[in-house]
Amino acid sequence: MAGHVRSRARLAEALSGIRGAGGARGPDRAGDIRLSGGGPIRAVLFDWGDTLFHAPHAPAVIVAAARARGVTVSDDDARRMWDELWEAGKTPAELAKGRDLSSQAHRDVWTALFTRADRVAPGVSHALYERVMDPASWVPFADTRPTLEALRRRGVKMGVVSNVPRDLRPVFALHGMADLVDAFTHSFEVGAEKPDPAIFRAACRALGVAPAETLMVGDHPEADGGAAKAGLRVYILPAEMDGDVRGLGRVVDLVDRSL
């Protein structure tokens, strides 16, 4: 298979069925704001992946893994492949598999999903899991630190609530931001995953704030939108972004408007 080139049509065929798998999305949409209830926002909870941090090198991992197996995948095709897989991982069906309640479940569920890409580049699923799904390999968006610092200056309490199988504190410490987060609430510690209201209530308790005075910020309408059922205000980030700028400055505006 040396030098074999997969066309975009073949790539799309091999990955058919990934987009939209798992049923309808949640009631919210990207860019939605649910600010029911009045009064100041005293605390902000942030999702982690695709909200504060991202994995910028996933397509490069696909290209390299394919090349090592004698398959040529273009950068554009690798990007499209990763986008398809990542979006599939956000569907209700995948979220319902309990992948973030333990490290083993996380490995099993994500690797099973990634095997869809093995039809294009055999063995890429293992490379994707080992090199992309490690939180230590993720990096903050350009506006993550400025946003957290701006909220800190305003005296707003901040927490991270995430569906993850391991502790995120070392990841924030690696980037010198551990002191900007007051509490971390992980699904594997709580025993509940977003959108279960239990994880959002646990995050509010960790910060010592009432749900009604707390804003949940995330990228996923289904998972992060579940905070509304726990009585929190919710802001779902727009899917579009300006390069490495996630659009988190809007969160500071929402806090200021609530005062």
mmCIF file of C-alpha atoms in Angstrom:
data_model
loop_
_atom_site.group_PDB
_atom_site.id
_atom_site.type_symbol
_atom_site.label_atom_id
_atom_site.label_comp_id
_atom_site.label_asym_id
_atom_site.label_seq_id
_atom_site.Cartn_x
_atom_site.Cartn_y
_atom_site.Cartn_z
ATOM 1 C CA MET A 1 0.000 0.000 0.000
ATOM 2 C CA ALA A 2 3.055 2.247 -0.158
ATOM 3 C CA GLY A 3 2.323 5.566 -1.793
ATOM 4 C CA HIS A 4 -1.387 4.836 -2.006
ATOM 5 C CA VAL A 5 -3.468 8.031 -1.914
ATOM 6 C CA ARG A 6 -6.985 8.053 -0.542
ATOM 7 C CA SER A 7 -9.191 10.476 -2.462
ATOM 8 C CA ARG A 8 -11.585 12.764 -0.654
ATOM 9 C CA ALA A 9 -14.477 10.771 -2.063
ATOM 10 C CA ARG A 10 -13.054 7.498 -0.725
ATOM 11 C CA LEU A 11 -12.347 9.165 2.611
ATOM 12 C CA ALA A 12 -15.909 10.412 2.881
ATOM 13 C CA GLU A 13 -17.208 6.960 1.975
ATOM 14 C CA ALA A 14 -15.028 5.243 4.556
ATOM 15 C CA LEU A 15 -16.240 7.602 7.261
ATOM 16 C CA SER A 16 -19.887 7.545 6.210
ATOM 17 C CA GLY A 17 -22.313 7.359 9.088
ATOM 18 C CA ILE A 18 -20.135 9.266 11.560
ATOM 19 C CA ARG A 19 -21.797 12.666 11.171
ATOM 20 C CA GLY A 20 -25.082 12.814 12.999
ATOM 21 C CA ALA A 21 -24.731 9.395 14.603
ATOM 22 C CA GLY A 22 -26.437 8.961 17.927
ATOM 23 C CA GLY A 23 -29.689 10.834 17.444
ATOM 24 C CA ALA A 24 -30.884 14.396 17.816
ATOM 25 C CA ARG A 25 -28.897 17.032 19.582
ATOM 26 C CA GLY A 26 -30.019 18.757 22.730
ATOM 27 C CA PRO A 27 -32.449 21.678 22.967
ATOM 28 C CA ASP A 28 -29.771 24.369 23.009
ATOM 29 C CA ARG A 29 -27.669 25.594 20.096
ATOM 30 C CA ALA A 30 -24.173 27.025 19.893
ATOM 31 C CA GLY A 31 -24.308 30.679 20.843
ATOM 32 C CA ASP A 32 -27.366 30.256 23.064
ATOM 33 C CA ILE A 33 -27.619 32.101 26.353
ATOM 34 C CA ARG A 34 -29.944 31.061 29.159
ATOM 35 C CA LEU A 35 -29.813 33.722 31.817
ATOM 36 C CA SER A 36 -33.108 33.043 33.534
ATOM 37 C CA GLY A 37 -33.236 34.633 36.947
ATOM 38 C CA GLY A 38 -31.875 37.974 38.014
ATOM 39 C CA GLY A 39 -29.077 39.111 40.230
ATOM 40 C CA PRO A 40 -25.322 39.198 39.837
ATOM 41 C CA ILE A 41 -23.320 36.266 38.514
ATOM 42 C CA ARG A 42 -21.076 35.363 41.449
ATOM 43 C CA ALA A 43 -19.402 32.308 39.927
ATOM 44 C CA VAL A 44 -18.565 30.878 36.519
ATOM 45 C CA LEU A 45 -18.148 27.196 35.749
ATOM 46 C CA PHE A 46 -16.215 26.294 32.616
ATOM 47 C CA ASP A 47 -16.155 23.142 30.586
ATOM 48 C CA TRP A 48 -12.583 22.111 29.766
ATOM 49 C CA GLY A 49 -12.157 20.534 26.317
ATOM 50 C CA ASP A 50 -13.049 22.785 23.355
ATOM 51 C CA THR A 51 -13.939 25.556 25.822
ATOM 52 C CA LEU A 52 -10.716 26.433 27.644
ATOM 53 C CA PHE A 53 -8.282 23.957 26.008
ATOM 54 C CA HIS A 54 -7.999 22.274 22.623
ATOM 55 C CA ALA A 55 -5.950 19.587 20.882
ATOM 56 C CA PRO A 56 -4.262 21.366 17.959
ATOM 57 C CA HIS A 57 -2.277 18.451 16.596
ATOM 58 C CA ALA A 58 -4.832 15.686 15.981
ATOM 59 C CA PRO A 59 -4.727 15.924 12.148
ATOM 60 C CA ALA A 60 -0.922 15.751 12.239
ATOM 61 C CA VAL A 61 -1.177 12.550 14.285
ATOM 62 C CA ILE A 62 -3.477 11.049 11.644
ATOM 63 C CA VAL A 63 -1.125 12.016 8.807
ATOM 64 C CA ALA A 64 1.910 10.565 10.583
ATOM 65 C CA ALA A 65 0.136 7.369 11.653
ATOM 66 C CA ALA A 66 -1.124 6.800 8.122
ATOM 67 C CA ARG A 67 2.291 7.466 6.600
ATOM 68 C CA ALA A 68 3.884 4.915 8.931
ATOM 69 C CA ARG A 69 1.479 2.359 7.471
ATOM 70 C CA GLY A 70 2.126 3.246 3.833
ATOM 71 C CA VAL A 71 -1.016 5.329 3.358
ATOM 72 C CA THR A 72 -0.966 8.951 2.241
ATOM 73 C CA VAL A 73 -3.595 11.179 3.824
ATOM 74 C CA SER A 74 -3.580 14.889 3.011
ATOM 75 C CA ASP A 75 -3.697 17.538 5.714
ATOM 76 C CA ASP A 76 -7.192 18.587 4.596
ATOM 77 C CA ASP A 77 -8.482 15.022 4.674
ATOM 78 C CA ALA A 78 -6.923 14.452 8.085
ATOM 79 C CA ARG A 79 -8.606 17.562 9.416
ATOM 80 C CA ARG A 80 -11.936 16.442 8.042
ATOM 81 C CA MET A 81 -11.445 12.955 9.464
ATOM 82 C CA TRP A 82 -10.716 14.322 12.927
ATOM 83 C CA ASP A 83 -13.654 16.726 12.806
ATOM 84 C CA GLU A 84 -15.979 13.856 11.873
ATOM 85 C CA LEU A 85 -14.713 11.654 14.690
ATOM 86 C CA TRP A 86 -14.766 14.434 17.281
ATOM 87 C CA GLU A 87 -18.312 15.473 16.414
ATOM 88 C CA ALA A 88 -19.416 11.841 16.553
ATOM 89 C CA GLY A 89 -17.947 11.688 20.050
ATOM 90 C CA LYS A 90 -20.305 14.452 21.142
ATOM 91 C CA THR A 91 -23.531 12.723 20.135
ATOM 92 C CA PRO A 92 -26.041 11.647 22.813
ATOM 93 C CA ALA A 93 -25.373 7.972 22.057
ATOM 94 C CA GLU A 94 -21.656 8.332 22.769
ATOM 95 C CA LEU A 95 -22.234 10.498 25.840
ATOM 96 C CA ALA A 96 -24.500 7.804 27.270
ATOM 97 C CA LYS A 97 -21.734 5.163 27.286
ATOM 98 C CA GLY A 98 -20.215 6.292 30.606
ATOM 99 C CA ARG A 99 -16.789 6.781 29.091
ATOM 100 C CA ASP A 100 -15.706 9.415 31.615
ATOM 101 C CA LEU A 101 -16.435 7.457 34.772
ATOM 102 C CA SER A 102 -13.145 5.559 34.692
ATOM 103 C CA SER A 103 -9.858 5.465 32.796
ATOM 104 C CA GLN A 104 -10.623 2.026 31.352
ATOM 105 C CA ALA A 105 -14.060 3.051 30.115
ATOM 106 C CA HIS A 106 -12.541 6.139 28.537
ATOM 107 C CA ARG A 107 -9.979 4.080 26.636
ATOM 108 C CA ASP A 108 -12.486 1.436 25.546
ATOM 109 C CA VAL A 109 -15.195 3.816 24.298
ATOM 110 C CA TRP A 110 -12.940 6.300 22.503
ATOM 111 C CA THR A 111 -10.800 3.607 20.891
ATOM 112 C CA ALA A 112 -13.928 1.869 19.611
ATOM 113 C CA LEU A 113 -15.054 5.137 18.015
ATOM 114 C CA PHE A 114 -11.630 5.846 16.532
ATOM 115 C CA THR A 115 -11.540 2.437 14.805
ATOM 116 C CA ARG A 116 -13.807 3.980 12.165
ATOM 117 C CA ALA A 117 -10.730 5.809 10.928
ATOM 118 C CA ASP A 118 -8.800 2.522 10.677
ATOM 119 C CA ARG A 119 -10.677 1.874 7.455
ATOM 120 C CA VAL A 120 -8.743 4.761 5.948
ATOM 121 C CA ALA A 121 -5.448 4.356 7.800
ATOM 122 C CA PRO A 122 -5.228 1.017 9.650
ATOM 123 C CA GLY A 123 -3.940 1.410 13.206
ATOM 124 C CA VAL A 124 -4.588 5.140 13.455
ATOM 125 C CA SER A 125 -7.113 4.581 16.278
ATOM 126 C CA HIS A 126 -4.383 3.594 18.729
ATOM 127 C CA ALA A 127 -2.208 6.570 17.769
ATOM 128 C CA LEU A 128 -5.130 8.961 18.171
ATOM 129 C CA TYR A 129 -5.979 7.744 21.633
ATOM 130 C CA GLU A 130 -2.416 7.675 22.951
ATOM 131 C CA ARG A 131 -1.291 11.001 21.501
ATOM 132 C CA VAL A 132 -4.457 13.125 21.381
ATOM 133 C CA MET A 133 -6.639 12.029 24.291
ATOM 134 C CA ASP A 134 -3.986 12.665 26.926
ATOM 135 C CA PRO A 135 -5.034 15.954 28.602
ATOM 136 C CA ALA A 136 -1.367 16.915 29.028
ATOM 137 C CA SER A 137 -1.094 17.292 25.246
ATOM 138 C CA TRP A 138 -3.874 19.885 25.074
ATOM 139 C CA VAL A 139 -3.186 23.634 25.116
ATOM 140 C CA PRO A 140 -5.210 26.693 26.206
ATOM 141 C CA PHE A 141 -6.974 28.890 23.697
ATOM 142 C CA ALA A 142 -5.387 32.303 23.281
ATOM 143 C CA ASP A 143 -8.134 34.015 25.293
ATOM 144 C CA THR A 144 -8.343 31.475 28.123
ATOM 145 C CA ARG A 145 -5.858 33.083 30.496
ATOM 146 C CA PRO A 146 -6.991 36.689 29.815
ATOM 147 C CA THR A 147 -10.596 35.697 30.499
ATOM 148 C CA LEU A 148 -9.814 33.893 33.740
ATOM 149 C CA GLU A 149 -7.632 36.782 34.900
ATOM 150 C CA ALA A 150 -10.377 39.313 34.083
ATOM 151 C CA LEU A 151 -12.906 37.329 36.104
ATOM 152 C CA ARG A 152 -10.433 36.981 38.967
ATOM 153 C CA ARG A 153 -10.037 40.768 39.095
ATOM 154 C CA ARG A 154 -13.805 41.040 39.428
ATOM 155 C CA GLY A 155 -13.844 38.696 42.390
ATOM 156 C CA VAL A 156 -15.798 36.023 40.530
ATOM 157 C CA LYS A 157 -15.348 32.454 41.751
ATOM 158 C CA MET A 158 -14.317 30.026 39.001
ATOM 159 C CA GLY A 159 -14.542 26.307 38.597
ATOM 160 C CA VAL A 160 -13.926 23.687 35.939
ATOM 161 C CA VAL A 161 -16.536 20.955 35.511
ATOM 162 C CA SER A 162 -15.609 18.304 32.995
ATOM 163 C CA ASN A 163 -16.378 14.814 31.789
ATOM 164 C CA VAL A 164 -12.881 13.382 32.156
ATOM 165 C CA PRO A 165 -11.347 10.177 33.551
ATOM 166 C CA ARG A 166 -8.416 11.882 35.263
ATOM 167 C CA ASP A 167 -7.448 14.938 37.309
ATOM 168 C CA LEU A 168 -7.073 18.181 35.324
ATOM 169 C CA ARG A 169 -5.224 20.100 38.028
ATOM 170 C CA PRO A 170 -1.761 19.114 36.721
ATOM 171 C CA VAL A 171 -2.755 20.311 33.226
ATOM 172 C CA PHE A 172 -3.621 23.782 34.507
ATOM 173 C CA ALA A 173 -0.489 23.825 36.658
ATOM 174 C CA LEU A 174 1.595 22.968 33.588
ATOM 175 C CA HIS A 175 0.366 26.186 31.974
ATOM 176 C CA GLY A 176 0.655 28.290 35.127
ATOM 177 C CA MET A 177 -3.089 28.668 35.603
ATOM 178 C CA ALA A 178 -3.786 26.496 38.641
ATOM 179 C CA ASP A 179 -4.287 29.564 40.837
ATOM 180 C CA LEU A 180 -6.992 30.887 38.514
ATOM 181 C CA VAL A 181 -9.402 28.009 39.240
ATOM 182 C CA ASP A 182 -11.011 27.695 42.663
ATOM 183 C CA ALA A 183 -12.394 24.174 42.268
ATOM 184 C CA PHE A 184 -12.268 21.252 39.849
ATOM 185 C CA THR A 185 -15.231 18.906 39.500
ATOM 186 C CA HIS A 186 -14.446 15.739 37.531
ATOM 187 C CA SER A 187 -17.003 13.197 36.382
ATOM 188 C CA PHE A 188 -14.902 10.253 37.525
ATOM 189 C CA GLU A 189 -14.757 11.648 41.064
ATOM 190 C CA VAL A 190 -18.426 12.626 41.289
ATOM 191 C CA GLY A 191 -19.738 9.455 39.655
ATOM 192 C CA ALA A 192 -21.944 11.469 37.311
ATOM 193 C CA GLU A 193 -21.367 12.908 33.840
ATOM 194 C CA LYS A 194 -22.755 15.978 32.131
ATOM 195 C CA PRO A 195 -25.626 16.525 31.353
ATOM 196 C CA ASP A 196 -26.625 14.927 34.685
ATOM 197 C CA PRO A 197 -27.652 17.824 36.971
ATOM 198 C CA ALA A 198 -25.786 16.102 39.825
ATOM 199 C CA ILE A 199 -22.361 17.091 38.493
ATOM 200 C CA PHE A 200 -23.330 20.753 38.187
ATOM 201 C CA ARG A 201 -24.760 20.816 41.695
ATOM 202 C CA ALA A 202 -21.544 19.226 42.974
ATOM 203 C CA ALA A 203 -19.524 21.940 41.205
ATOM 204 C CA CYS A 204 -21.601 24.669 42.827
ATOM 205 C CA ARG A 205 -21.130 23.088 46.252
ATOM 206 C CA ALA A 206 -17.375 22.971 45.669
ATOM 207 C CA LEU A 207 -17.407 26.732 45.069
ATOM 208 C CA GLY A 208 -19.858 27.463 47.882
ATOM 209 C CA VAL A 209 -22.314 29.237 45.588
ATOM 210 C CA ALA A 210 -25.976 28.799 44.717
ATOM 211 C CA PRO A 211 -26.818 27.466 41.241
ATOM 212 C CA ALA A 212 -28.961 30.533 40.516
ATOM 213 C CA GLU A 213 -25.946 32.842 40.834
ATOM 214 C CA THR A 214 -23.686 30.635 38.725
ATOM 215 C CA LEU A 215 -23.036 30.725 34.977
ATOM 216 C CA MET A 216 -22.068 27.527 33.147
ATOM 217 C CA VAL A 217 -19.949 28.091 30.022
ATOM 218 C CA GLY A 218 -19.328 25.322 27.530
ATOM 219 C CA ASP A 219 -19.280 24.302 23.885
ATOM 220 C CA HIS A 220 -21.709 21.374 23.949
ATOM 221 C CA PRO A 221 -25.473 22.076 23.845
ATOM 222 C CA GLU A 222 -26.355 18.588 25.072
ATOM 223 C CA ALA A 223 -23.774 18.094 27.832
ATOM 224 C CA ASP A 224 -23.201 21.644 29.080
ATOM 225 C CA GLY A 225 -26.800 22.691 28.467
ATOM 226 C CA GLY A 226 -27.793 20.218 31.167
ATOM 227 C CA ALA A 227 -26.733 22.798 33.751
ATOM 228 C CA ALA A 228 -30.035 24.590 33.191
ATOM 229 C CA LYS A 229 -31.842 21.641 34.804
ATOM 230 C CA ALA A 230 -29.712 22.181 37.898
ATOM 231 C CA GLY A 231 -30.805 25.818 38.082
ATOM 232 C CA LEU A 232 -27.679 27.421 36.608
ATOM 233 C CA ARG A 233 -27.535 30.069 33.932
ATOM 234 C CA VAL A 234 -25.963 28.739 30.741
ATOM 235 C CA TYR A 235 -23.926 30.145 27.876
ATOM 236 C CA ILE A 236 -23.054 27.851 24.961
ATOM 237 C CA LEU A 237 -20.070 29.164 23.014
ATOM 238 C CA PRO A 238 -20.505 29.661 19.253
ATOM 239 C CA ALA A 239 -19.058 26.870 17.135
ATOM 240 C CA GLU A 240 -17.157 29.373 15.009
ATOM 241 C CA MET A 241 -14.018 31.001 16.328
ATOM 242 C CA ASP A 242 -11.371 33.453 15.156
ATOM 243 C CA GLY A 243 -8.273 31.299 14.803
ATOM 244 C CA ASP A 244 -7.024 30.410 18.272
ATOM 245 C CA VAL A 245 -9.395 32.860 19.981
ATOM 246 C CA ARG A 246 -12.359 30.968 21.427
ATOM 247 C CA GLY A 247 -14.605 33.959 22.094
ATOM 248 C CA LEU A 248 -14.408 33.741 25.878
ATOM 249 C CA GLY A 249 -14.393 37.518 26.262
ATOM 250 C CA ARG A 250 -18.167 37.310 25.925
ATOM 251 C CA VAL A 251 -18.262 35.638 29.340
ATOM 252 C CA VAL A 252 -16.753 38.733 30.977
ATOM 253 C CA ASP A 253 -19.391 40.868 29.255
ATOM 254 C CA LEU A 254 -22.186 38.651 30.590
ATOM 255 C CA VAL A 255 -20.806 38.907 34.127
ATOM 256 C CA ASP A 256 -20.496 42.690 33.880
ATOM 257 C CA ARG A 257 -24.047 43.017 32.580
ATOM 258 C CA SER A 258 -25.369 41.014 35.521
ATOM 259 C CA LEU A 259 -23.893 43.328 38.148
#
